[in-house]
PDB file of C-alpha atoms in Angstrom:
ATOM      1  CA  UNK A   6      -0.354 -13.977   3.513  1.00 96.00           C
ATOM      2  CA  UNK A   7       1.615 -11.480   4.025  1.00 98.00           C
ATOM      3  CA  UNK A   8       0.290  -8.194   3.241  1.00 98.00           C
ATOM      4  CA  UNK A   9       1.684  -4.514   1.948  1.00 98.00           C
ATOM      5  CA  UNK A  10      -0.122  -1.684   3.392  1.00 98.00           C
ATOM      6  CA  UNK A  11       1.417   1.572   2.988  1.00 98.00           C
ATOM      7  CA  UNK A  12       1.376   3.789   6.193  1.00 98.00           C
ATOM      8  CA  UNK A  13       3.288   7.182   6.655  1.00 96.00           C
ATOM      9  CA  UNK A  14       4.545   5.370  10.364  1.00 96.00           C
ATOM     10  CA  UNK A  15       6.126   2.562  11.938  1.00 96.00           C
ATOM     11  CA  UNK A  16       3.394   0.769  13.637  1.00 93.00           C
ATOM     12  CA  UNK A  17      -0.120  -0.280  13.573  1.00 95.00           C
ATOM     13  CA  UNK A  18      -1.841   2.739  15.168  1.00 96.00           C
ATOM     14  CA  UNK A  19      -0.050   4.430  12.325  1.00 97.00           C
ATOM     15  CA  UNK A  20      -2.031   6.446   9.260  1.00 97.00           C
ATOM     16  CA  UNK A  21      -2.318   4.514   6.212  1.00 97.00           C
ATOM     17  CA  UNK A  22      -0.428   6.704   3.064  1.00 96.00           C
ATOM     18  CA  UNK A  23      -2.864   6.841  -0.213  1.00 94.00           C
ATOM     19  CA  UNK A  24      -0.241   6.910  -2.365  1.00 93.00           C
ATOM     20  CA  UNK A  25       1.882   3.877  -3.165  1.00 95.00           C
ATOM     21  CA  UNK A  26       5.417   4.950  -4.733  1.00 94.00           C
ATOM     22  CA  UNK A  27       5.909   8.209  -2.030  1.00 93.00           C
ATOM     23  CA  UNK A  28       4.618   5.952   0.889  1.00 96.00           C
ATOM     24  CA  UNK A  29       7.553   7.120   4.466  1.00 97.00           C
ATOM     25  CA  UNK A  30       6.955   3.234   5.061  1.00 98.00           C
ATOM     26  CA  UNK A  31       5.327   0.422   4.479  1.00 98.00           C
ATOM     27  CA  UNK A  32       4.128  -2.566   6.978  1.00 98.00           C
ATOM     28  CA  UNK A  33       3.967  -5.425   6.202  1.00 98.00           C
ATOM     29  CA  UNK A  34       1.135  -8.131   8.478  1.00 97.00           C
ATOM     30  CA  UNK A  35       0.995 -11.984   8.107  1.00 96.00           C
ATOM     31  CA  UNK A  36      -3.111 -11.558   8.112  1.00 95.00           C
ATOM     32  CA  UNK A  37      -3.492 -14.818  10.019  1.00 94.00           C
ATOM     33  CA  UNK A  38      -0.650 -14.569  12.935  1.00 94.00           C
ATOM     34  CA  UNK A  39      -0.147 -10.390  12.392  1.00 93.00           C
ATOM     35  CA  UNK A  40       2.773 -10.550  12.817  1.00 96.00           C
ATOM     36  CA  UNK A  41       4.188  -6.609  11.640  1.00 96.00           C
ATOM     37  CA  UNK A  42       7.740  -5.646  10.557  1.00 97.00           C
ATOM     38  CA  UNK A  43       7.938  -2.678   9.118  1.00 97.00           C
ATOM     39  CA  UNK A  44      10.176  -1.084   6.518  1.00 97.00           C
ATOM     40  CA  UNK A  45      11.063   2.212   5.525  1.00 97.00           C
ATOM     41  CA  UNK A  46      10.976   2.830   2.476  1.00 97.00           C
ATOM     42  CA  UNK A  47      13.886   4.269   0.034  1.00 96.00           C
ATOM     43  CA  UNK A  48      12.608   5.113  -2.950  1.00 94.00           C
ATOM     44  CA  UNK A  49      10.335   6.614  -1.855  1.00 90.00           C
ATOM     45  CA  UNK A  50      12.471  10.307  -2.731  1.00 87.00           C
ATOM     46  CA  UNK A  51      13.339   8.835  -5.766  1.00 81.00           C
ATOM     47  CA  UNK A  52      12.806  11.846  -9.163  1.00 75.00           C
ATOM     48  CA  UNK A  53      11.306   8.983 -11.787  1.00 78.00           C
ATOM     49  CA  UNK A  54      10.544   5.542 -10.677  1.00 83.00           C
ATOM     50  CA  UNK A  55       9.850   5.898  -6.584  1.00 91.00           C
ATOM     51  CA  UNK A  56       6.900   2.829  -7.389  1.00 93.00           C
ATOM     52  CA  UNK A  57       8.785   0.649  -9.262  1.00 95.00           C
ATOM     53  CA  UNK A  58      11.974   1.133  -6.495  1.00 96.00           C
ATOM     54  CA  UNK A  59       9.057   0.394  -3.349  1.00 97.00           C
ATOM     55  CA  UNK A  60       7.562  -3.088  -5.869  1.00 97.00           C
ATOM     56  CA  UNK A  61      11.330  -3.900  -5.219  1.00 97.00           C
ATOM     57  CA  UNK A  62      11.072  -4.141  -2.269  1.00 97.00           C
ATOM     58  CA  UNK A  63       7.813  -5.191  -1.190  1.00 98.00           C
ATOM     59  CA  UNK A  64       8.083  -7.950  -3.067  1.00 98.00           C
ATOM     60  CA  UNK A  65      12.051  -8.410  -1.617  1.00 97.00           C
ATOM     61  CA  UNK A  66       9.902  -8.745   1.629  1.00 97.00           C
ATOM     62  CA  UNK A  67       7.857 -11.474   0.571  1.00 97.00           C
ATOM     63  CA  UNK A  68       4.390  -9.385  -0.226  1.00 98.00           C
ATOM     64  CA  UNK A  69       2.289 -11.093  -1.183  1.00 98.00           C
ATOM     65  CA  UNK A  70      -0.649  -8.249  -1.152  1.00 98.00           C
ATOM     66  CA  UNK A  71      -1.110  -4.636  -0.867  1.00 98.00           C
ATOM     67  CA  UNK A  72      -3.182  -2.729  -0.048  1.00 98.00           C
ATOM     68  CA  UNK A  73      -3.271   0.936  -0.041  1.00 96.00           C
ATOM     69  CA  UNK A  74      -4.860   4.427  -1.381  1.00 95.00           C
ATOM     70  CA  UNK A  75      -4.031   4.963  -4.922  1.00 93.00           C
ATOM     71  CA  UNK A  76      -0.447   2.607  -7.648  1.00 95.00           C
ATOM     72  CA  UNK A  77       0.560   4.298 -10.968  1.00 92.00           C
ATOM     73  CA  UNK A  78       0.821   2.297 -14.274  1.00 94.00           C
ATOM     74  CA  UNK A  79       4.523   1.890 -14.255  1.00 93.00           C
ATOM     75  CA  UNK A  80       4.242   0.409 -10.366  1.00 95.00           C
ATOM     76  CA  UNK A  81       1.096  -1.460 -11.339  1.00 96.00           C
ATOM     77  CA  UNK A  82       3.138  -3.349 -13.767  1.00 96.00           C
ATOM     78  CA  UNK A  83       6.250  -4.454 -11.225  1.00 96.00           C
ATOM     79  CA  UNK A  84       4.044  -5.359  -8.618  1.00 98.00           C
ATOM     80  CA  UNK A  85       2.099  -7.601 -11.563  1.00 97.00           C
ATOM     81  CA  UNK A  86       5.058  -9.413 -12.824  1.00 97.00           C
ATOM     82  CA  UNK A  87       6.119  -9.567  -8.984  1.00 97.00           C
ATOM     83  CA  UNK A  88       2.445 -11.545  -8.581  1.00 98.00           C
ATOM     84  CA  UNK A  89       1.882  -9.782  -6.083  1.00 98.00           C
ATOM     85  CA  UNK A  90      -1.753  -8.336  -6.188  1.00 98.00           C
ATOM     86  CA  UNK A  91      -2.887  -5.419  -5.090  1.00 98.00           C
ATOM     87  CA  UNK A  92      -5.570  -3.939  -3.678  1.00 97.00           C
ATOM     88  CA  UNK A  93      -6.916   0.388  -4.007  1.00 95.00           C
ATOM     89  CA  UNK A  94      -9.259   3.112  -2.280  1.00 93.00           C
ATOM     90  CA  UNK A  95      -7.602   3.021   1.896  1.00 95.00           C
ATOM     91  CA  UNK A  96      -8.279   5.450   3.174  1.00 93.00           C
ATOM     92  CA  UNK A  97      -5.932   8.578   5.202  1.00 92.00           C
ATOM     93  CA  UNK A  98      -8.084   8.820   7.806  1.00 94.00           C
ATOM     94  CA  UNK A  99      -7.618   4.875   8.355  1.00 95.00           C
ATOM     95  CA  UNK A 100      -5.305   3.675  10.851  1.00 97.00           C
ATOM     96  CA  UNK A 101      -3.194  -0.142   9.287  1.00 97.00           C
ATOM     97  CA  UNK A 102      -5.237  -1.743  12.484  1.00 96.00           C
ATOM     98  CA  UNK A 103      -8.234  -0.549  10.911  1.00 97.00           C
ATOM     99  CA  UNK A 104      -7.363  -0.607   6.689  1.00 97.00           C
ATOM    100  CA  UNK A 105      -6.384  -4.407   7.939  1.00 97.00           C
ATOM    101  CA  UNK A 106      -9.566  -4.796   9.296  1.00 96.00           C
ATOM    102  CA  UNK A 107     -11.308  -3.472   6.508  1.00 97.00           C
ATOM    103  CA  UNK A 108      -8.972  -5.867   3.899  1.00 97.00           C
ATOM    104  CA  UNK A 109     -10.562  -8.701   6.373  1.00 96.00           C
ATOM    105  CA  UNK A 110     -13.555  -8.889   6.135  1.00 96.00           C
ATOM    106  CA  UNK A 111     -12.826  -8.238   1.959  1.00 96.00           C
ATOM    107  CA  UNK A 112     -13.886  -5.112   1.779  1.00 96.00           C
ATOM    108  CA  UNK A 113     -11.834  -3.624  -0.639  1.00 95.00           C
ATOM    109  CA  UNK A 114     -11.565  -5.732  -4.463  1.00 93.00           C
ATOM    110  CA  UNK A 115      -9.202  -6.212  -6.558  1.00 95.00           C
ATOM    111  CA  UNK A 116      -7.812  -3.335  -8.566  1.00 95.00           C
ATOM    112  CA  UNK A 117      -7.356  -4.986 -12.285  1.00 91.00           C
ATOM    113  CA  UNK A 118      -6.006  -2.374 -13.929  1.00 89.00           C
ATOM    114  CA  UNK A 119      -3.777   1.008 -11.699  1.00 83.00           C
ATOM    115  CA  UNK A 120      -5.798   4.333 -10.716  1.00 80.00           C
ATOM    116  CA  UNK A 121      -2.262   6.792 -10.317  1.00 66.00           C
ATOM    117  CA  UNK A 122      -2.114   8.604 -14.083  1.00 55.00           C
ATOM    118  CA  UNK A 123       0.788   9.048 -15.800  1.00 50.00           C
ATOM    119  CA  UNK A 124       3.529   8.841 -12.966  1.00 45.00           C
ATOM    120  CA  UNK A 125       1.065   7.831 -10.698  1.00 44.00           C
ATOM    121  CA  UNK A 126      -0.312  11.123  -9.117  1.00 45.00           C
ATOM    122  CA  UNK A 127      -2.570  11.705  -6.433  1.00 44.00           C
ATOM    123  CA  UNK A 128      -6.796  11.938  -8.024  1.00 42.00           C
ATOM    124  CA  UNK A 129      -9.121  14.219  -6.444  1.00 36.00           C
ATOM    125  CA  UNK A 130     -11.698  12.711  -3.942  1.00 41.00           C
ATOM    126  CA  UNK A 131     -14.321  14.126  -2.079  1.00 40.00           C
ATOM    127  CA  UNK A 132     -13.278  17.595  -2.222  1.00 37.00           C
ATOM    128  CA  UNK A 133      -9.810  17.414  -1.773  1.00 38.00           C
ATOM    129  CA  UNK A 134      -6.532  15.463  -2.985  1.00 39.00           C
TER     130      UNK A 134
END
């Protein structure tokens, strides 16, 4: 499976970025071969529609699933239209490598609804945003 993980950097040692549309990079990992590809999120600076643009970018790269912290409603709809499974709850405290291992062990469940509010946004998590 081609899994896209939102990231603040270009490699497996980078940290997970929790917000899909505003993630600086996407690391796409083939979960069987562990081959990776890093892509800059050119949609992140969009005033409105960053999540929709980001969904298009990872769809064009052939991603079959997304692992991130949160996804806003418009991006979620775009991802579902592109037949990309969404897995939420990844933490910025994990590296891409750790998040991938957790994913392979079934730690994350597929989302059925978006977690972000209108326009995405961040949600309160354990004493921080």
